Amino acid sequence: MQSIARLRFGSITMAMQAREVLSRGHIASTVVRLRPEESQAGCGYGLELPRRDLYAASAILERAGMRHTVI
Amino acid sequence: MIYFDNAATTFPKPPSVTRAVMRAMERCGNPGRGGHALSMRAAEEVYACRKAAAEMFGASPERVVFTAGATHSLNMAIAACNGRDGAILISDLEHNAVVRPAYATGREVRVFSSAVSLSGKERTAAILASVASKACGAAALVTTAASNICGASMPISDLGALCRERGMLFVVDGAQAGGVIDLDMTRDCIDILCLPAHKGLYGPMGCGMMIIGEGVELPPLLSGGSGTQSRSRTMPETPPERYEAGTLPLPAIAGLKRGIQLVKRKTPDAIRRHEAGLARLASDSLQLMGARVYAPHHNGGIVIFNIDGIPSEDVSSHLDKCGICTRAGLHCAPLAHDTLGSDGAVRLSFGIYNTEAEVKEFLRSVSCI
């Protein structure tokens, strides 16, 4: 299993905001350009983070009302 | 050179702003258009500016939309009225950046009084009464936060509350207020705030912001490349990318971020007091010299005046020869001039780099006319 997980967001702005929200929750992540097969409608941005933090990250983002998709 | 035309654009720009513009041009690619280092560096600059603006104006970063300027922002904001029935209310102090788009919608435009001859609570009450008398069935109220031809500002909080109560979209032209008047989207119930980068925020020309309140939706004015969801035939559904078709003015945005940081450090309140102090000195002295100063009782950083028998353009031309930059004429605000009883005047508009010594030099030059 890969040690890195990716989350897709609607825009690079949302990805950057999510990165900040996660940082406040002590989860480090990196904004990345998604691969074509990872993007919903062609061209997109997301966050890359350690897979071990994925569950906690998703919970933090849900609480913050930030829509995201685990890729 | 003495520069008293800061209402047109602030000058000079702080060194940190010009450095930021140069650095952006030397080090950044196109934001949100790729995954390489230069594109991501650019995207970080853009996001940092969104955050700075959001913090200053009480909004969320994703609701800060970058535009070509306040006029572009106002056109988008006023076009938002197309989704609503009813008239558009504007004040009698508006700049053409509000007047023209409002009339271009083809809707009924109702002009409410800014009660510019009054001051204090009496003025606020008069403005609200004027709005209330014209608000029946109105879709939106669009107002300047501060006039571009005199020191008058508008009671934005009170107007915001009234609009919220009446279900009217509240659009604020912050062109002369951004950086000198405390505006908060949430506290003041502002639905859409339109700002230029290059006036009170000390950024470069060619960039502005449209800050959209939570829950406010409007159609995009432009469609084009957004860097994401490219297979979709429509613009993205969420801000800010929904309203940002095409390449962003990244160098200007980088400069704007520095401008916002400088204004935050100095504080809008201190800046306003500085400018108002210079305006008071100029206004009082001009009146003693026999010049006609319009609406001198307002406490802002702008003064307009005329010298009896001398066209305003001639006065401005004389001052220019003395090395003093002022602007004469109607200042793209004929409606405001009509309200003040002027057919064109000389405008002095102060900024953070102006001094009392410069005002005294200006007064000496006026005395020679």
XYZ file of C-alpha atoms in Angstrom:
440
model
C 0.000 0.000 0.000
C 1.333 3.434 -0.857
C 2.415 5.566 2.085
C 1.056 8.733 0.438
C -2.600 9.655 0.044
C -4.149 12.311 -2.151
C -7.205 14.456 -1.753
C -8.919 16.278 -4.602
C -10.402 19.764 -4.200
C -12.494 21.982 -6.432
C -9.721 24.510 -6.923
C -6.157 25.313 -6.016
C -7.492 27.939 -3.623
C -9.523 25.336 -1.746
C -6.514 23.025 -1.681
C -4.386 25.774 -0.142
C -7.059 26.580 2.401
C -7.369 22.930 3.285
C -3.620 22.758 3.764
C -3.903 25.521 6.356
C -6.811 23.897 8.113
C -4.884 20.639 8.315
C -1.772 22.444 9.497
C -3.730 23.859 12.412
C -4.698 20.249 13.130
C -0.995 19.357 13.045
C -1.210 17.463 9.775
C 1.358 18.411 7.140
C 0.337 18.287 3.488
C 1.550 19.531 0.106
C -0.436 21.142 -2.689
C 0.019 19.137 -5.885
C -1.185 19.192 -9.444
C -3.315 16.110 -9.959
C -2.753 13.600 -12.706
C -5.418 13.520 -15.464
C -6.958 10.329 -14.120
C -7.196 11.921 -10.656
C -8.999 15.063 -11.823
C -12.743 15.085 -12.150
C -13.146 17.264 -15.230
C -9.595 17.579 -16.429
C -6.927 19.641 -14.646
C -7.072 19.925 -10.912
C -5.225 20.396 -7.681
C -5.149 18.472 -4.470
C -3.238 17.708 -1.339
C -0.718 14.999 -0.754
C -0.282 13.750 2.799
C 0.921 10.703 4.683
C -1.625 7.903 4.356
C -1.521 7.365 8.119
C -3.027 10.873 8.538
C -5.769 10.397 5.951
C -8.593 9.467 8.303
C -7.863 12.301 10.725
C -7.405 14.758 7.848
C -10.702 13.853 6.300
C -12.450 14.287 9.631
C -10.877 17.718 10.148
C -11.891 18.851 6.685
C -15.434 17.529 7.130
C -15.781 19.483 10.364
C -14.502 22.586 8.591
C -17.105 22.109 5.859
C -14.453 21.658 3.183
C -15.549 19.437 0.312
C -12.887 17.000 -0.819
C -12.534 13.618 -2.443
C -10.122 10.931 -1.374
C -8.436 9.745 -4.538
C 7.462 67.223 -7.230
C 4.511 67.428 -4.829
C 1.860 64.822 -5.513
C -1.683 65.608 -4.404
C -3.527 63.201 -6.705
C -3.651 60.078 -4.534
C -7.352 59.603 -5.243
C -6.374 58.851 -8.841
C -3.570 56.556 -7.758
C -1.294 56.631 -4.762
C 2.222 57.811 -5.481
C 4.903 56.965 -4.875
C 4.410 53.280 -4.224
C 6.234 51.899 -1.208
C 9.590 50.343 -2.118
C 8.363 46.981 -0.786
C 5.565 47.050 -3.369
C 7.795 47.781 -6.343
C 10.283 45.138 -5.158
C 7.488 42.580 -4.880
C 6.318 43.349 -8.424
C 9.828 42.965 -9.798
C 10.431 39.747 -7.848
C 7.195 38.278 -9.133
C 8.190 39.066 -12.703
C 11.630 37.563 -12.157
C 10.652 34.462 -10.213
C 7.079 33.426 -10.860
C 5.172 31.633 -13.567
C 1.430 31.585 -14.190
C -0.504 30.797 -10.999
C -2.862 27.835 -11.077
C -1.809 26.729 -14.518
C 0.675 23.946 -13.873
C 2.396 21.879 -11.237
C 5.962 23.109 -11.691
C 7.863 25.145 -9.155
C 7.358 28.554 -10.799
C 3.616 28.039 -11.190
C 3.223 26.859 -7.606
C 5.337 29.761 -6.358
C 3.005 32.107 -8.189
C -0.048 30.360 -6.773
C 1.314 30.775 -3.253
C 1.737 34.520 -3.851
C -1.852 34.776 -5.027
C -3.169 32.821 -2.062
C -1.130 34.911 0.385
C -2.692 38.070 -1.032
C -6.180 36.594 -0.815
C -5.523 35.798 2.830
C -4.215 39.287 3.580
C -7.223 40.904 1.929
C -9.641 38.520 3.610
C -8.186 39.333 6.987
C -8.345 43.079 6.376
C -11.965 43.077 5.214
C -13.482 40.302 7.330
C -13.993 37.719 4.604
C -12.853 34.225 3.681
C -9.878 33.929 1.311
C -11.844 32.016 -1.300
C -14.338 34.886 -1.473
C -11.604 37.332 -2.537
C -11.719 37.533 -6.326
C -8.995 39.328 -8.266
C -10.127 41.549 -11.109
C -8.663 44.132 -13.450
C -9.699 46.926 -11.092
C -12.538 48.324 -9.047
C -14.455 49.240 -12.202
C -14.312 45.637 -13.403
C -15.432 44.502 -9.942
C -18.328 46.966 -9.899
C -19.477 45.879 -13.340
C -19.566 42.261 -12.150
C -21.278 43.176 -8.903
C -23.930 45.342 -10.562
C -24.545 42.668 -13.184
C -25.416 40.407 -10.234
C -28.638 42.379 -10.021
C -29.780 40.666 -13.206
C -30.864 37.727 -11.112
C -33.166 39.935 -9.051
C -36.251 41.995 -9.815
C -36.432 45.635 -8.927
C -34.654 48.955 -9.158
C -31.072 49.766 -8.289
C -30.436 52.456 -5.697
C -27.305 54.583 -5.960
C -26.207 57.619 -3.988
C -25.847 61.095 -5.459
C -22.093 60.959 -4.836
C -21.310 58.077 -7.154
C -18.415 57.805 -9.563
C -19.144 56.786 -13.162
C -17.797 53.330 -12.260
C -21.123 52.880 -10.471
C -23.392 55.213 -12.441
C -22.645 53.834 -15.906
C -22.954 50.119 -15.111
C -26.124 50.809 -13.126
C -27.777 52.550 -16.069
C -26.351 49.970 -18.473
C -28.463 47.283 -16.815
C -31.528 48.944 -18.330
C -33.254 48.843 -14.963
C -34.788 51.723 -13.086
C -32.052 53.581 -11.204
C -33.127 55.571 -8.152
C -30.735 58.138 -6.718
C -30.822 58.636 -2.980
C -29.426 61.607 -1.111
C -26.024 61.502 0.547
C -27.112 64.548 2.599
C -23.635 65.921 1.991
C -24.484 69.330 3.450
C -25.123 67.746 6.842
C -22.851 65.915 9.244
C -22.939 63.449 12.132
C -26.066 61.659 13.268
C -28.307 64.154 11.499
C -26.658 63.239 8.203
C -26.904 59.498 8.828
C -30.596 59.808 9.661
C -31.204 61.846 6.505
C -29.415 59.289 4.324
C -31.321 56.363 5.790
C -34.613 58.214 5.390
C -33.802 58.912 1.756
C -32.959 55.262 1.140
C -36.074 54.061 2.931
C -38.228 56.347 0.799
C -36.875 54.808 -2.380
C -36.334 51.202 -1.315
C -39.768 49.805 -2.114
C -39.242 46.872 -4.451
C -35.567 47.701 -4.984
C -33.178 44.868 -5.832
C -29.935 46.421 -4.726
C -28.219 49.405 -3.226
C -24.837 50.399 -4.600
C -22.900 53.082 -2.782
C -19.464 54.505 -2.464
C -17.967 54.145 0.998
C -16.125 57.445 0.577
C -16.475 60.107 -2.075
C -13.713 60.643 -4.618
C -14.274 64.394 -4.673
C -14.743 65.459 -1.067
C -14.117 64.197 2.429
C -17.588 62.692 2.857
C -17.957 59.035 3.724
C -21.156 57.023 3.870
C -22.596 55.232 6.939
C -21.836 51.786 5.580
C -22.832 49.804 8.681
C -26.203 51.524 8.889
C -26.832 51.099 5.176
C -25.814 47.456 5.360
C -28.250 46.795 8.164
C -31.032 48.525 6.245
C -30.322 46.515 3.110
C -30.276 43.264 5.061
C -33.609 44.150 6.623
C -35.123 45.001 3.224
C -33.614 42.041 1.360
C -31.576 44.289 -0.962
C -28.179 43.293 -2.315
C -25.626 45.682 -0.778
C -22.706 46.573 -3.033
C -19.993 48.902 -1.772
C -17.547 50.823 -3.921
C -14.515 50.873 -1.655
C -12.238 52.658 -4.133
C -11.529 55.631 -1.849
C -12.161 53.825 1.429
C -9.947 50.759 1.205
C -6.994 51.352 3.502
C -8.414 54.398 5.277
C -11.838 53.330 6.545
C -12.469 50.174 8.544
C -14.750 48.001 6.405
C -15.813 44.558 7.561
C -17.965 42.384 5.295
C -19.655 40.563 8.167
C -20.068 43.406 10.665
C -21.262 45.852 7.985
C -23.519 43.353 6.160
C -21.720 44.018 2.873
C -22.668 41.587 0.130
C -20.060 42.643 -2.400
C -17.090 44.955 -1.781
C -15.212 46.349 -4.772
C -11.681 47.677 -4.376
C -8.785 48.771 -6.547
C -5.263 47.707 -5.676
C -3.702 51.016 -6.575
C -5.288 53.620 -4.341
C -5.435 53.350 -0.528
C -3.910 49.869 -0.572
C -0.766 51.202 -2.303
C -0.566 48.405 -4.839
C 0.037 48.675 -8.584
C -2.506 49.659 -11.194
C -4.156 46.924 -13.260
C -5.593 44.916 -10.400
C -8.561 45.068 -8.100
C -10.698 42.886 -5.911
C -14.297 41.872 -5.661
C -14.922 40.428 -2.226
C -18.097 38.383 -2.055
C -19.997 37.866 1.170
C -20.935 34.400 2.391
C -23.996 33.036 0.679
C -23.945 35.646 -2.097
C -24.045 34.237 -5.580
C -23.632 36.021 -8.864
C -22.981 35.000 -12.437
C -19.457 35.358 -13.829
C -18.984 38.243 -16.246
C -16.187 36.570 -18.169
C -15.669 32.977 -19.232
C -12.395 31.440 -20.213
C -9.520 29.387 -18.878
C -9.529 28.762 -15.141
C -6.720 26.231 -14.749
C -9.014 23.552 -13.316
C -11.968 21.423 -14.477
C -10.943 22.218 -18.034
C -13.263 19.657 -19.639
C -16.282 21.493 -18.303
C -17.893 23.911 -20.773
C -18.701 26.318 -17.975
C -16.699 28.209 -15.404
C -16.068 26.448 -12.075
C -18.969 26.566 -9.685
C -17.202 28.027 -6.678
C -15.284 31.225 -6.045
C -12.755 32.560 -6.579
C -11.938 30.665 -9.768
C -15.538 31.041 -10.961
C -14.901 34.750 -11.469
C -11.280 34.677 -12.595
C -11.191 33.734 -16.261
C -7.774 34.040 -17.831
C -4.365 34.771 -16.390
C -4.278 36.729 -13.158
C -2.161 39.918 -12.902
C 0.325 38.127 -10.702
C 2.968 40.881 -10.401
C 0.260 43.343 -9.388
C -1.190 40.885 -6.886
C 2.253 40.366 -5.367
C 2.589 44.127 -5.033
C -0.907 44.452 -3.601
C -0.048 41.961 -0.861
C 2.821 44.197 0.242
C 0.586 47.235 0.082
C -1.987 45.590 2.319
C 0.748 44.620 4.769
C 1.999 48.205 4.889
C -1.480 49.609 5.458
C -2.082 47.049 8.181
C 1.172 48.088 9.915
C 0.381 51.789 9.750
C -3.328 51.131 10.430
C -6.143 52.646 8.373
C -7.139 54.825 11.299
C -3.718 56.485 11.552
C -3.585 56.928 7.775
C -7.009 58.528 7.740
C -6.097 60.913 10.555
C -2.906 61.916 8.759
C -4.714 62.605 5.487
C -7.620 64.354 7.176
C -5.190 66.596 9.046
C -3.551 67.708 5.814
C -6.955 68.200 4.190
C -8.090 70.334 7.123
C -5.004 72.531 6.856
C -5.489 72.962 3.115
C -9.232 73.519 3.331
C -9.112 76.076 6.160
C -6.290 78.006 4.518
C -7.929 78.005 1.089
C -11.106 79.410 2.574
C -9.155 82.176 4.303
C -7.616 82.981 0.929
C -11.085 83.406 -0.547
C -11.297 80.149 -2.467
C -14.567 78.251 -2.547
C -14.120 74.882 -0.856
C -16.954 72.410 -1.329
C -18.348 70.496 1.651
C -15.429 71.528 3.879
C -17.012 70.209 7.046
C -16.295 66.577 6.177
C -13.278 64.970 7.742
C -11.649 63.025 4.913
C -8.437 63.261 2.938
C -9.856 65.004 -0.132
C -10.481 68.699 -0.770
C -12.041 70.277 -3.845
C -12.020 73.977 -4.473
C -12.424 76.689 -7.045
C -10.949 80.163 -7.309
C -13.524 82.642 -8.447
C -13.112 83.651 -12.078
C -10.396 81.106 -12.912
C -11.277 77.786 -14.583
C -10.198 74.810 -12.520
C -8.052 73.436 -15.359
C -6.076 76.713 -15.401
C -5.490 76.529 -11.659
C -4.321 72.949 -11.959
C -2.088 73.872 -14.887
C -0.490 76.683 -12.848
C 0.099 74.293 -9.965
C 1.627 71.771 -12.327
C 4.130 74.418 -13.465
C 4.960 74.906 -9.785
C 5.655 71.163 -9.511
C 2.388 70.333 -7.748
C 0.184 67.539 -9.122
C -3.550 68.033 -8.750
C -6.524 66.975 -10.823
C -9.103 69.378 -12.203
C -12.462 68.795 -13.829
C -15.243 66.404 -13.007
C -13.116 63.502 -11.719
C -15.339 60.957 -13.518
C -18.045 61.906 -11.018
C -20.385 64.466 -12.627
C -23.263 63.316 -10.435
C -21.223 64.058 -7.315
C -20.175 67.457 -8.652
C -23.815 68.319 -9.350
C -24.660 67.333 -5.779
C -21.950 69.626 -4.431
C -22.971 72.459 -6.731
C -19.769 72.364 -8.755
C -19.257 72.397 -12.504
C -15.713 71.123 -12.147
C -13.099 71.931 -9.528
C -9.499 71.356 -8.465
C -9.020 68.290 -6.303
C -6.358 67.703 -3.680
C -6.127 64.127 -2.444
C -3.543 63.215 0.153
C -1.607 60.074 0.938
C 0.791 58.665 3.470
C 3.839 60.362 1.960
C 2.391 63.880 1.913
C 3.511 66.384 4.529
C 2.425 69.631 6.102
C 5.370 71.359 4.442
C 4.017 70.295 1.049
C 0.601 71.737 1.857
C 2.225 75.047 2.827
C 4.181 75.067 -0.435
C 0.927 74.434 -2.286
C -0.735 77.363 -0.485
C 2.159 79.630 -1.458
C 1.682 78.588 -5.086
C -2.048 79.251 -4.917
C -1.394 82.721 -3.511
C 0.584 83.521 -6.673
C -2.348 82.846 -8.990
